[in-house]
mmCIF file of N, CA and C in Angstrom:
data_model
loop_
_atom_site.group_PDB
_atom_site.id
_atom_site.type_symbol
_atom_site.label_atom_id
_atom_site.label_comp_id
_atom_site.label_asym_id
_atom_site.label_seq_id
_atom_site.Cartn_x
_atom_site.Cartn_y
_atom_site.Cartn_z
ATOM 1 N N UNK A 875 132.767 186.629 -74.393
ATOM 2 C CA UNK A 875 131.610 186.422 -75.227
ATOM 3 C C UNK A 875 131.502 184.934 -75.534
ATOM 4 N N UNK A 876 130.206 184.220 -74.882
ATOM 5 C CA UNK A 876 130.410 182.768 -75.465
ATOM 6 C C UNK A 876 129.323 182.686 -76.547
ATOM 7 N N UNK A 877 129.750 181.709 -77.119
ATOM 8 C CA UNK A 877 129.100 181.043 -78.528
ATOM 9 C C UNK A 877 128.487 180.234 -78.135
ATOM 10 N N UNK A 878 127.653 180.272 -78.739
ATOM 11 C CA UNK A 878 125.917 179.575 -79.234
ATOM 12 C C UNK A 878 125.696 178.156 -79.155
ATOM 13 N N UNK A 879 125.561 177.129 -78.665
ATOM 14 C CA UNK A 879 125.463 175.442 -78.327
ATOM 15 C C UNK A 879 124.965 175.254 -79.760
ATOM 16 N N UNK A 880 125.164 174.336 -80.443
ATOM 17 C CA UNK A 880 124.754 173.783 -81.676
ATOM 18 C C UNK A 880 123.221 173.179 -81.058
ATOM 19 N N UNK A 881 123.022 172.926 -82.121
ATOM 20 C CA UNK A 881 121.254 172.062 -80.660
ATOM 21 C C UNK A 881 121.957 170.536 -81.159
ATOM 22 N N UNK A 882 122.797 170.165 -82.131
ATOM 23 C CA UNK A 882 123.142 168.699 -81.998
ATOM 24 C C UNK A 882 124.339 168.668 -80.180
ATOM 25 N N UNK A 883 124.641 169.640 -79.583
ATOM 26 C CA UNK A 883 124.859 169.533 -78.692
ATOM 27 C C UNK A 883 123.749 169.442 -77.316
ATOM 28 N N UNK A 884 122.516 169.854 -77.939
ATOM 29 C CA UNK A 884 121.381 169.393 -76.905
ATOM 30 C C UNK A 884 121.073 168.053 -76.645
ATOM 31 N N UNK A 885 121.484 167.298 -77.667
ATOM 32 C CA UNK A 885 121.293 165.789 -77.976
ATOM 33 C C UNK A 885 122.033 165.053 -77.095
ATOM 34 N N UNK A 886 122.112 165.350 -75.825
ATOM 35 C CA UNK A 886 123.183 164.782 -74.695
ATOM 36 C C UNK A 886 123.080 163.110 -74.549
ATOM 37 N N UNK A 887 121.872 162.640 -74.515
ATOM 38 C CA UNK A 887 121.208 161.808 -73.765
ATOM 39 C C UNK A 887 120.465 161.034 -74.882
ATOM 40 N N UNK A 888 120.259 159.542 -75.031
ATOM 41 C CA UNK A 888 119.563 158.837 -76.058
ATOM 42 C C UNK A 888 118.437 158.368 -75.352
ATOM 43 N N UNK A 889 117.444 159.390 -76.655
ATOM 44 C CA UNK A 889 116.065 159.456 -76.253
ATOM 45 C C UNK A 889 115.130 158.299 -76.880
ATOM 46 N N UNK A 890 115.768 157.888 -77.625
ATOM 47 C CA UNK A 890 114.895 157.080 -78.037
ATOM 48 C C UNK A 890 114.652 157.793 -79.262
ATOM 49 N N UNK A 891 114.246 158.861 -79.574
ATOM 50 C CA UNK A 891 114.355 158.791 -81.128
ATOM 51 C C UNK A 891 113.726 160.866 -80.406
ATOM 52 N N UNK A 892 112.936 161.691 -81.415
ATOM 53 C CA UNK A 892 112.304 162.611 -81.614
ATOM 54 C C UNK A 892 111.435 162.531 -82.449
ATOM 55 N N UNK A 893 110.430 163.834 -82.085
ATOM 56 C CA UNK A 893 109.365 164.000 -82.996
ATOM 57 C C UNK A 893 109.386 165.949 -83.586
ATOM 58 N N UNK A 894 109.267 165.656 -85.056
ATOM 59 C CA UNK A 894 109.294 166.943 -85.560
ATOM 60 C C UNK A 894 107.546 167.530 -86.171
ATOM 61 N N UNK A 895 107.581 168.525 -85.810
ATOM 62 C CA UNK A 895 106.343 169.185 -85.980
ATOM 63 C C UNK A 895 106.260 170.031 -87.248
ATOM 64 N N UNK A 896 105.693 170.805 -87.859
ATOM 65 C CA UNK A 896 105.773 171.528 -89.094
ATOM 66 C C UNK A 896 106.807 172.501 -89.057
ATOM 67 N N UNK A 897 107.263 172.990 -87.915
ATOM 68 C CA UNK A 897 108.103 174.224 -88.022
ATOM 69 C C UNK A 897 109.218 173.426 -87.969
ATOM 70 N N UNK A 898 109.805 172.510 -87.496
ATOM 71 C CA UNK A 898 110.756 171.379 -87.535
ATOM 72 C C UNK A 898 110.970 171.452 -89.140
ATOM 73 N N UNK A 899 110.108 170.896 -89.967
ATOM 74 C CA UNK A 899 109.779 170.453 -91.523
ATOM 75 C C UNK A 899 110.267 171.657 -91.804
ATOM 76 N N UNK A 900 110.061 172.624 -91.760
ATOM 77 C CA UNK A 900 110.175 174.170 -92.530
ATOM 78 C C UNK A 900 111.396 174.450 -92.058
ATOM 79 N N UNK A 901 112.298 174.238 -90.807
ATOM 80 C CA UNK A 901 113.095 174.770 -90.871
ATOM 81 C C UNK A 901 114.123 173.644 -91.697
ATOM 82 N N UNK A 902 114.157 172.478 -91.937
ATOM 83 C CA UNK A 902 114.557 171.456 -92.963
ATOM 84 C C UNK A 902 114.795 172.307 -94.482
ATOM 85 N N UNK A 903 113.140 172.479 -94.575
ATOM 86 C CA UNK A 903 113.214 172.792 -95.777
ATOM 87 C C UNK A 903 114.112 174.011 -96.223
ATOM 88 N N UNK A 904 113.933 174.969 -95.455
ATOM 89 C CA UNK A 904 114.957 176.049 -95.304
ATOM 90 C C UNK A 904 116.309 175.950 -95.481
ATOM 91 N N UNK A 905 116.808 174.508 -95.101
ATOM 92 C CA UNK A 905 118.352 174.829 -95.073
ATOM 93 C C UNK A 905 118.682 174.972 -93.637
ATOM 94 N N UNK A 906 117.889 175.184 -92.523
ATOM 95 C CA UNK A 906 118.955 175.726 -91.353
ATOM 96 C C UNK A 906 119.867 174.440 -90.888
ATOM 97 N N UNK A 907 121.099 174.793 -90.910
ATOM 98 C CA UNK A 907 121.992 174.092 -90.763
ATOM 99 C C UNK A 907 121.796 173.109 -89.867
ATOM 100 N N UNK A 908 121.341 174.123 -88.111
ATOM 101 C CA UNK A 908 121.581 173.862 -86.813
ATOM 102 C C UNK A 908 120.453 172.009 -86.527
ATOM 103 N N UNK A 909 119.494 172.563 -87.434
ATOM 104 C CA UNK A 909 118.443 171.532 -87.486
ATOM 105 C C UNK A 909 118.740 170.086 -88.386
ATOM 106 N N UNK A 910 119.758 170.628 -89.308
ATOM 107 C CA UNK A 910 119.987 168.877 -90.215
ATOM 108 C C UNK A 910 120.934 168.844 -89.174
ATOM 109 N N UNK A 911 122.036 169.385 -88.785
ATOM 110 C CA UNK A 911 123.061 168.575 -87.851
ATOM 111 C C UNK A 911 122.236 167.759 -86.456
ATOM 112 N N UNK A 912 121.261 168.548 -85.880
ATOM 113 C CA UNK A 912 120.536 167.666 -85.076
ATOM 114 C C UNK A 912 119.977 166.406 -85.812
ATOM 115 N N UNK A 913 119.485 166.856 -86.330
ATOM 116 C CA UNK A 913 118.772 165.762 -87.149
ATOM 117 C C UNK A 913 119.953 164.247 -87.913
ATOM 118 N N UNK A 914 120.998 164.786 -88.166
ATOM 119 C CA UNK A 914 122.132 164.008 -88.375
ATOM 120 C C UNK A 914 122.892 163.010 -87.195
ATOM 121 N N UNK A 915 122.445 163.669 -85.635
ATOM 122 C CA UNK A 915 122.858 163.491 -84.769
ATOM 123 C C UNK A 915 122.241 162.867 -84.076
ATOM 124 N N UNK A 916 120.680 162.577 -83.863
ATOM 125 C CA UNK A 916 119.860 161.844 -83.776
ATOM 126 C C UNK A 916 119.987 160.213 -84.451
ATOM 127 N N UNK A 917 120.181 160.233 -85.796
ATOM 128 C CA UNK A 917 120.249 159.159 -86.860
ATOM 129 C C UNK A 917 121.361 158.631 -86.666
ATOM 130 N N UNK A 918 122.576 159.169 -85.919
ATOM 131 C CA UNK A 918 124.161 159.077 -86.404
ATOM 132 C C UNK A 918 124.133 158.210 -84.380
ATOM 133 N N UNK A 919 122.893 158.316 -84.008
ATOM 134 C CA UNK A 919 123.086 157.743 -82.403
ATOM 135 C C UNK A 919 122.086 156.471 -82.855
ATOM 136 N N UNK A 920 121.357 156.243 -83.259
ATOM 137 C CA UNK A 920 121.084 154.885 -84.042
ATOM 138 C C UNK A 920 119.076 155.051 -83.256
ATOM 139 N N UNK A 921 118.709 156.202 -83.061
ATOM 140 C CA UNK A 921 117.855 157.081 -82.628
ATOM 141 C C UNK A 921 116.683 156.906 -83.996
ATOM 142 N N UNK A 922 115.836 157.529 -83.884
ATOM 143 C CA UNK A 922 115.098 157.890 -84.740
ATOM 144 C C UNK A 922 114.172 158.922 -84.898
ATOM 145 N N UNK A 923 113.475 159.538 -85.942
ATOM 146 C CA UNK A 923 112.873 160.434 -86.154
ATOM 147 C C UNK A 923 111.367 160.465 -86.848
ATOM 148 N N UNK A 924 110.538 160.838 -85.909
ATOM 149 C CA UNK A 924 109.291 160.617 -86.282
ATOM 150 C C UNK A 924 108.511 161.788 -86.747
ATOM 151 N N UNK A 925 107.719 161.666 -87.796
ATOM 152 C CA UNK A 925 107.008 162.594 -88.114
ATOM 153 C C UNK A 925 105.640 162.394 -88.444
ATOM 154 N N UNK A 926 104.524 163.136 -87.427
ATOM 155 C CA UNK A 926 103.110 162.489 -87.884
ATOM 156 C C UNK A 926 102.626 163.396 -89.050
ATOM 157 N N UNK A 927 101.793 162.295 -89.824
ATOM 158 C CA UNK A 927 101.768 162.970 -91.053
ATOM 159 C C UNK A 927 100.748 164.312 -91.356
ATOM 160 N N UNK A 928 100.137 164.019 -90.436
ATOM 161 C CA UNK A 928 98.965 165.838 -90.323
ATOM 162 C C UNK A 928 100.182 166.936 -90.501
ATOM 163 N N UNK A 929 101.340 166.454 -89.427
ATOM 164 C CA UNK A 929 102.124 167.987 -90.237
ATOM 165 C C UNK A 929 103.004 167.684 -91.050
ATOM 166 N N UNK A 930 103.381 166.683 -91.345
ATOM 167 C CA UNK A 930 103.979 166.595 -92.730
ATOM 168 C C UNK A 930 102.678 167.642 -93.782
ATOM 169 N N UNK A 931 101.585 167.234 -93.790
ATOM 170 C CA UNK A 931 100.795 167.777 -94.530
ATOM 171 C C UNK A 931 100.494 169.070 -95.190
ATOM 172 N N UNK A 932 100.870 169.569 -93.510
ATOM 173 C CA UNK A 932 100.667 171.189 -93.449
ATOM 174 C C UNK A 932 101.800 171.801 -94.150
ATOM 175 N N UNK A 933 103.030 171.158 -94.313
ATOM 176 C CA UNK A 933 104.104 171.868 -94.893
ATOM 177 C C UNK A 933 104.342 171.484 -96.139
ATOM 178 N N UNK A 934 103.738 170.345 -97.020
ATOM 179 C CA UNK A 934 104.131 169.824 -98.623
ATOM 180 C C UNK A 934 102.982 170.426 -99.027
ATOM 181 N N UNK A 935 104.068 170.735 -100.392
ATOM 182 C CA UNK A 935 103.180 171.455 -101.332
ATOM 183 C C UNK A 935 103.818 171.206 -102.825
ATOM 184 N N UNK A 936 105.022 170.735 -103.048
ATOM 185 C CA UNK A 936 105.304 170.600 -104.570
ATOM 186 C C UNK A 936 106.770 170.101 -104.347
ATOM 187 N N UNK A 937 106.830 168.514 -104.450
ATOM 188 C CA UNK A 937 108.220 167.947 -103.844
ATOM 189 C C UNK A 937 109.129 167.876 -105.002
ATOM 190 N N UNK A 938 108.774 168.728 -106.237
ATOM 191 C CA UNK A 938 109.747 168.824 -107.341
ATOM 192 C C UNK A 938 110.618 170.529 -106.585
ATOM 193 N N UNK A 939 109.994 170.867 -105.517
ATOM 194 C CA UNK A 939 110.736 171.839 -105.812
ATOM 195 C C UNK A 939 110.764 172.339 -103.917
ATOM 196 N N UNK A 940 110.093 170.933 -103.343
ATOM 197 C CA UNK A 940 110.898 170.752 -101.785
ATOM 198 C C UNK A 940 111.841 169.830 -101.768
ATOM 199 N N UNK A 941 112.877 169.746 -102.187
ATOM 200 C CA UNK A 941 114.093 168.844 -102.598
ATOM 201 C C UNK A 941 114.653 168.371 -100.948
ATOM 202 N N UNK A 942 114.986 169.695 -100.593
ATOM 203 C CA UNK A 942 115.707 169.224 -98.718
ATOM 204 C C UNK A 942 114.675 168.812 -98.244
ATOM 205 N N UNK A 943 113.485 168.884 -98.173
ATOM 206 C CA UNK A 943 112.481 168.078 -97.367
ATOM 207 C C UNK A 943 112.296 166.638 -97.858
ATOM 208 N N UNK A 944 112.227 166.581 -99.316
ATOM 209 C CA UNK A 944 112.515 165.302 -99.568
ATOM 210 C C UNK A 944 113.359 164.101 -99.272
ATOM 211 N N UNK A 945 114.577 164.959 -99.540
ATOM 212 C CA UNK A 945 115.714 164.282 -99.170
ATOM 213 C C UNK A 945 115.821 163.329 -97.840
ATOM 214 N N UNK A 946 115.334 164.779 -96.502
ATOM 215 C CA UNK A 946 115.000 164.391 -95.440
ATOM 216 C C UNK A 946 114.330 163.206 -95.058
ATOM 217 N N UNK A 947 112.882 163.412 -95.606
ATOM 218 C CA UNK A 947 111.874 162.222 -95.346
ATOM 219 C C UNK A 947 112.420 160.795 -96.188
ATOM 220 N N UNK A 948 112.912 160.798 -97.009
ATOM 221 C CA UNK A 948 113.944 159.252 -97.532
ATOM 222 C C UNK A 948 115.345 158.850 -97.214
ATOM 223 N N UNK A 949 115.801 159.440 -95.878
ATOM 224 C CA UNK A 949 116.810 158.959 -94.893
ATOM 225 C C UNK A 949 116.323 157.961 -94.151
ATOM 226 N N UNK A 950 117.354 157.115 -93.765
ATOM 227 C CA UNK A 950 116.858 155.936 -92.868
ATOM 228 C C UNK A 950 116.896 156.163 -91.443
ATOM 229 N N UNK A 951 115.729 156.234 -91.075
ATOM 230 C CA UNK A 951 115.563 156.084 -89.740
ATOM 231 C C UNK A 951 114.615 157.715 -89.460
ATOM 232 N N UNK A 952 114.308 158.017 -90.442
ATOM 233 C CA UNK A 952 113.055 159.384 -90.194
ATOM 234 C C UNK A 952 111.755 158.357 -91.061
ATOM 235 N N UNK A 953 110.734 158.508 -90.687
ATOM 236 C CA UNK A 953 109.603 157.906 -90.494
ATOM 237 C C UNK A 953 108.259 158.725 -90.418
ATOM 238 N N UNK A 954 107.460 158.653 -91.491
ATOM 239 C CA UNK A 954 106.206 159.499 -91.438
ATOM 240 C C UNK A 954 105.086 158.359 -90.593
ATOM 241 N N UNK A 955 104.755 159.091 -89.825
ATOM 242 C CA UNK A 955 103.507 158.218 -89.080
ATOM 243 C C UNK A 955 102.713 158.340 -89.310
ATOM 244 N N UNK A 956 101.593 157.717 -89.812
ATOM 245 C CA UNK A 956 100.296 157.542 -90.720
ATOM 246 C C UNK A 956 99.319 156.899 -89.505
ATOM 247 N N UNK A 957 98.531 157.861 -89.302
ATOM 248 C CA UNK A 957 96.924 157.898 -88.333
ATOM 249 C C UNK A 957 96.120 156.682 -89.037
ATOM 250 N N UNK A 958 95.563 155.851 -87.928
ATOM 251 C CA UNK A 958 94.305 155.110 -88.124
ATOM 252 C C UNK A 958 93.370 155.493 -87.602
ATOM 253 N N UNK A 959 92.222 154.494 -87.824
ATOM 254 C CA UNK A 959 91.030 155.052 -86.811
ATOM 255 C C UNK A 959 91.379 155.318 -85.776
ATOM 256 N N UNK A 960 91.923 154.241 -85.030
ATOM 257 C CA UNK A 960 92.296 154.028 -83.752
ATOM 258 C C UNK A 960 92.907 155.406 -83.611
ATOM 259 N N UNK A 961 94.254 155.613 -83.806
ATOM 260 C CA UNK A 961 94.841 156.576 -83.631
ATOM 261 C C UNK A 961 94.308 158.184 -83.507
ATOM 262 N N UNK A 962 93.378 158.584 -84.624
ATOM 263 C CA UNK A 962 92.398 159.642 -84.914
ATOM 264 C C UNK A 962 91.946 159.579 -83.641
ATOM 265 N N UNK A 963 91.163 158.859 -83.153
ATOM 266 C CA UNK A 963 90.441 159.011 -82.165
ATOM 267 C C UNK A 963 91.001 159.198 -80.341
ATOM 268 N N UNK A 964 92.539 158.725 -80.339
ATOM 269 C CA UNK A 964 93.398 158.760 -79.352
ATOM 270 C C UNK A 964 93.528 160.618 -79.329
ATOM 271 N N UNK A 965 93.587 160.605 -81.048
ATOM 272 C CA UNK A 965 94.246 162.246 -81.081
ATOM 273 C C UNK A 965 93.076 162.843 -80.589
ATOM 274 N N UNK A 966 91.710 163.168 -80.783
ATOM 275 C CA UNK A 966 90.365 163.577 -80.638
ATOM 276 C C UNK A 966 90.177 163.195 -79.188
ATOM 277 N N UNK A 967 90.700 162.480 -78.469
ATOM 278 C CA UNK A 967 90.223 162.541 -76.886
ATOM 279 C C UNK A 967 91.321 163.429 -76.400
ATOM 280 N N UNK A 968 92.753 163.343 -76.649
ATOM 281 C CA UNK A 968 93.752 164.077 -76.189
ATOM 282 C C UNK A 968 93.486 165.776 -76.604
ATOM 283 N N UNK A 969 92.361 166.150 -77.789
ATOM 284 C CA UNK A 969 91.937 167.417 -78.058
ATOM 285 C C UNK A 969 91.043 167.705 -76.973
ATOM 286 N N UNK A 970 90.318 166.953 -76.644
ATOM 287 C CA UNK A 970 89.126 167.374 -75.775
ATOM 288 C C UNK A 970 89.880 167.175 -73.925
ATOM 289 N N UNK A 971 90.890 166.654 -74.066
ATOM 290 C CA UNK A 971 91.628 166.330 -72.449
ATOM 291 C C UNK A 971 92.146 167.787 -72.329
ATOM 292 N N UNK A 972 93.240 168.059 -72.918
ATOM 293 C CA UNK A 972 94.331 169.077 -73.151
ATOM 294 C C UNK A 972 93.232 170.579 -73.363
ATOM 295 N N UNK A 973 92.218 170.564 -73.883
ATOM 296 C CA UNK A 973 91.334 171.801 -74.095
ATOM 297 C C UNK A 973 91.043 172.734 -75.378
ATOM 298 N N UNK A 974 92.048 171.748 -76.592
ATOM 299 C CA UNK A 974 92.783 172.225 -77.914
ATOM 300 C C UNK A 974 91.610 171.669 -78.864
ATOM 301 N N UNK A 975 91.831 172.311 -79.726
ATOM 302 C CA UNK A 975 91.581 172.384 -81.215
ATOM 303 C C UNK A 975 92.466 172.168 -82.164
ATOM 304 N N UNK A 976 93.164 172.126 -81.901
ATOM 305 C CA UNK A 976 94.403 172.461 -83.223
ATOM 306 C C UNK A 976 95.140 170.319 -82.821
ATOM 307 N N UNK A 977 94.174 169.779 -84.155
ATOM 308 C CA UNK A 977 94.253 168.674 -84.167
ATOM 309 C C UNK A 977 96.288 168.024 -84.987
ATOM 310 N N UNK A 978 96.885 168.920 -85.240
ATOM 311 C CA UNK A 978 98.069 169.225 -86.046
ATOM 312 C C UNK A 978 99.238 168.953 -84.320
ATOM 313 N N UNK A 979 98.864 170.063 -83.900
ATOM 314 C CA UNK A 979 99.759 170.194 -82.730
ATOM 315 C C UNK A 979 99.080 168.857 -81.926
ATOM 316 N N UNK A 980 98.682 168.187 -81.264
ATOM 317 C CA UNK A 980 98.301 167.389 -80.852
ATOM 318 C C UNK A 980 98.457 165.963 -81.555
ATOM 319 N N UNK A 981 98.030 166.187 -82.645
ATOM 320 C CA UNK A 981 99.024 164.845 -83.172
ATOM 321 C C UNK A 981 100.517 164.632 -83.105
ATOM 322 N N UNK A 982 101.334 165.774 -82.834
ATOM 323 C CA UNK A 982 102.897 165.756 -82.685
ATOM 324 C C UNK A 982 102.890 165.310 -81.252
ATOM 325 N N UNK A 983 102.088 166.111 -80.138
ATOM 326 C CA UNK A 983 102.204 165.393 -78.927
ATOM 327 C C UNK A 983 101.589 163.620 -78.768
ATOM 328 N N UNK A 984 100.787 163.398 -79.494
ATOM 329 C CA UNK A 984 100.478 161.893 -79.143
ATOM 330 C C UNK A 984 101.386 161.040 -79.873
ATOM 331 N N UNK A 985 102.069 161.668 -81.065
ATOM 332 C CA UNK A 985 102.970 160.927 -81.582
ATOM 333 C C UNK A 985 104.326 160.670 -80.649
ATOM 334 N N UNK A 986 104.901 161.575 -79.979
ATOM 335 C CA UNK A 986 105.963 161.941 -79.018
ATOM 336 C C UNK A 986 105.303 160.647 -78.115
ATOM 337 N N UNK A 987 104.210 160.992 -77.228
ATOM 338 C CA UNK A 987 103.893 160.299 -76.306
ATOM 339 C C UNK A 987 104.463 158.413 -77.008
ATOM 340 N N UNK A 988 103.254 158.135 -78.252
ATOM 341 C CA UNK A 988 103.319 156.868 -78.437
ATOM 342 C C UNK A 988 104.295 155.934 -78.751
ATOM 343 N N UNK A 989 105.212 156.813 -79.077
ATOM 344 C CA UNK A 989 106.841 156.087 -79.261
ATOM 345 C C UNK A 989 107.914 156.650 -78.262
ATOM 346 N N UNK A 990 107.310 157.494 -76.973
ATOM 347 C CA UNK A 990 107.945 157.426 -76.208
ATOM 348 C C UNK A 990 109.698 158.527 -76.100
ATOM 349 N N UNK A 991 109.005 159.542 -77.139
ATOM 350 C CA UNK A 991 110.098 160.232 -77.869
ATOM 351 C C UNK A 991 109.417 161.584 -76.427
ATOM 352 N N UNK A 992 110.843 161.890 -75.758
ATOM 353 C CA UNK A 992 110.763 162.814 -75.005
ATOM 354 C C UNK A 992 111.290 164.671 -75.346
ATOM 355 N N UNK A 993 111.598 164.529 -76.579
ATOM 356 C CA UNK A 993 112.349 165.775 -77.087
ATOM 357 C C UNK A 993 111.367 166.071 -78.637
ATOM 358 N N UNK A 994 111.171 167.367 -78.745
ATOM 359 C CA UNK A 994 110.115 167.667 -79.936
ATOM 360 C C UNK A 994 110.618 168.724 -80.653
ATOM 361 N N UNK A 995 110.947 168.751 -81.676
ATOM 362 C CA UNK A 995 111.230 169.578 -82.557
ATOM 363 C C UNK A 995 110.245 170.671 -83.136
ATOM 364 N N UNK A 996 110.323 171.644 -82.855
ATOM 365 C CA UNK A 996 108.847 172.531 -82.375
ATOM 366 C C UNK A 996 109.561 173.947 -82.655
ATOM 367 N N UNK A 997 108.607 174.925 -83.946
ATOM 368 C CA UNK A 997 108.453 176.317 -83.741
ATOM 369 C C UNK A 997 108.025 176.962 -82.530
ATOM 370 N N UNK A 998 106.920 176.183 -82.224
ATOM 371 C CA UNK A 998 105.710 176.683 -81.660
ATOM 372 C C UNK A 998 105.847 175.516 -80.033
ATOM 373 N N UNK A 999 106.586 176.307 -79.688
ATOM 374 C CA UNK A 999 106.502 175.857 -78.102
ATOM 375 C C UNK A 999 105.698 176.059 -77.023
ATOM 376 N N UNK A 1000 104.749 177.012 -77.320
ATOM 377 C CA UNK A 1000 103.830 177.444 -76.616
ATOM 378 C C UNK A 1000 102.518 176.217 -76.169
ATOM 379 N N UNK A 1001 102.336 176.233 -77.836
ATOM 380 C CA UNK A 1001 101.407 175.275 -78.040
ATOM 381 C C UNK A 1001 101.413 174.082 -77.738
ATOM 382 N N UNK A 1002 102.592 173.252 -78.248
ATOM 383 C CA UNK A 1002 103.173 171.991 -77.409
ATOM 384 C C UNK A 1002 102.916 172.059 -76.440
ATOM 385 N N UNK A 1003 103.587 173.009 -75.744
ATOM 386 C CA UNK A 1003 103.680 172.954 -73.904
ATOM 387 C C UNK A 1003 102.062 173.016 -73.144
ATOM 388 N N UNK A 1004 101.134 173.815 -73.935
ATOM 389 C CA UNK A 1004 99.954 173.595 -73.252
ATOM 390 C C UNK A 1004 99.490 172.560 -73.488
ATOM 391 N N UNK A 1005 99.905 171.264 -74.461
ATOM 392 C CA UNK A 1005 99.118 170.100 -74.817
ATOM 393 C C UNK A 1005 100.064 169.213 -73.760
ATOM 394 N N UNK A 1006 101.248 169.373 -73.432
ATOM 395 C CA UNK A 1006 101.971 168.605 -72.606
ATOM 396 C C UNK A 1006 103.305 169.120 -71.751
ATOM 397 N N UNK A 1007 103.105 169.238 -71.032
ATOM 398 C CA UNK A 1007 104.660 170.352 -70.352
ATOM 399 C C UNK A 1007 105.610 169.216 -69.995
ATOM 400 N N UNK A 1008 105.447 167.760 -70.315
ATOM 401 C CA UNK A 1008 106.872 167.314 -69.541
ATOM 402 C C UNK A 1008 107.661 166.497 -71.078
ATOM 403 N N UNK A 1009 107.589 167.295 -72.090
ATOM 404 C CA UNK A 1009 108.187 166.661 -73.298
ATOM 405 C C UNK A 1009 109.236 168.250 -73.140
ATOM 406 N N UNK A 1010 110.137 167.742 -73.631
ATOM 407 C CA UNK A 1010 111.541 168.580 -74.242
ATOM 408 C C UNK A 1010 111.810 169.133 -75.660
ATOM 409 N N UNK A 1011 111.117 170.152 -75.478
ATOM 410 C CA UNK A 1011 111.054 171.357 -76.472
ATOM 411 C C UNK A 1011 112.771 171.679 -77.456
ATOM 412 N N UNK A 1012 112.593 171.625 -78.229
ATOM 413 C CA UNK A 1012 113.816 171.816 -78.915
ATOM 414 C C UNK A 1012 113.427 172.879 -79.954
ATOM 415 N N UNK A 1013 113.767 174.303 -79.881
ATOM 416 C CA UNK A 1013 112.705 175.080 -80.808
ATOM 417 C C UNK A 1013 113.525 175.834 -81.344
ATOM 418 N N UNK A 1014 113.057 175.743 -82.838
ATOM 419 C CA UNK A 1014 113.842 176.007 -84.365
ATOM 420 C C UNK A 1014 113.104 177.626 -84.509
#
């Protein structure tokens, strides 16, 4: 009977950093272990962690009483990425390229793309994968 790979054992290879999506955030907020040790393991390779803020969005709701998400987002080297025009509108052509609507998931892929982060921290792999199939799904 073998045992289960930690996903900080997926972390083989320095990617340049990752990008976490809302289900990423939620499983933070949760506590799952498997996800702060990645997330520890990322930071602890001198890596970084990006988060665009549409899904930061989708998951805050009262940071007196999201404490582990907090915590999270004021570590050094995790990073909320904040949309400009410019950017909005990168995301809004990549909606209309890809065939999507769901302006949330698509901002995690253009964020991945723009810093070059090849691994995504993702519930929802489905969705990712139809906005981009050659990023590396890591799914919580």
């Amino acid at each position: 009977m073998g045992c289960r790979r930690p996903f900080q054992d997926i972390w083989q290879s320095r990617m340049n950093g990752v990008t976490f999506d809302a289900g990423g955030l939620i499983a933070i907020e949760k506590g799952r272990y498997e996800v702060a040790a990645l997330a520890q393991s990322v930071l602890a390779h001198g890596d970084w962690i990006a988060i665009p803020a549409l899904a930061l969005a989708q998951v805050w709701r009262n940071g007196a009483k999201q404490v582990r998400l907090a915590r999270f987002l004021a570590l050094r080297g995790v990073e909320v990425v904040h949309f400009t025009d410019e950017s909005a509108k990168r995301v809004g052509e990549l909606c209309g390229v890809a065939n999507v609507s769901d302006v949330v998931d698509v901002s995690v892929v253009w964020c991945a793309r723009k810093y070059r982060h090849k691994a995504v921290v993702t519930s929802d792999p489905i969705d990712i994968a139809r906005i981009d199939q050659t990023l590396r799904l890591i799914v919580v």
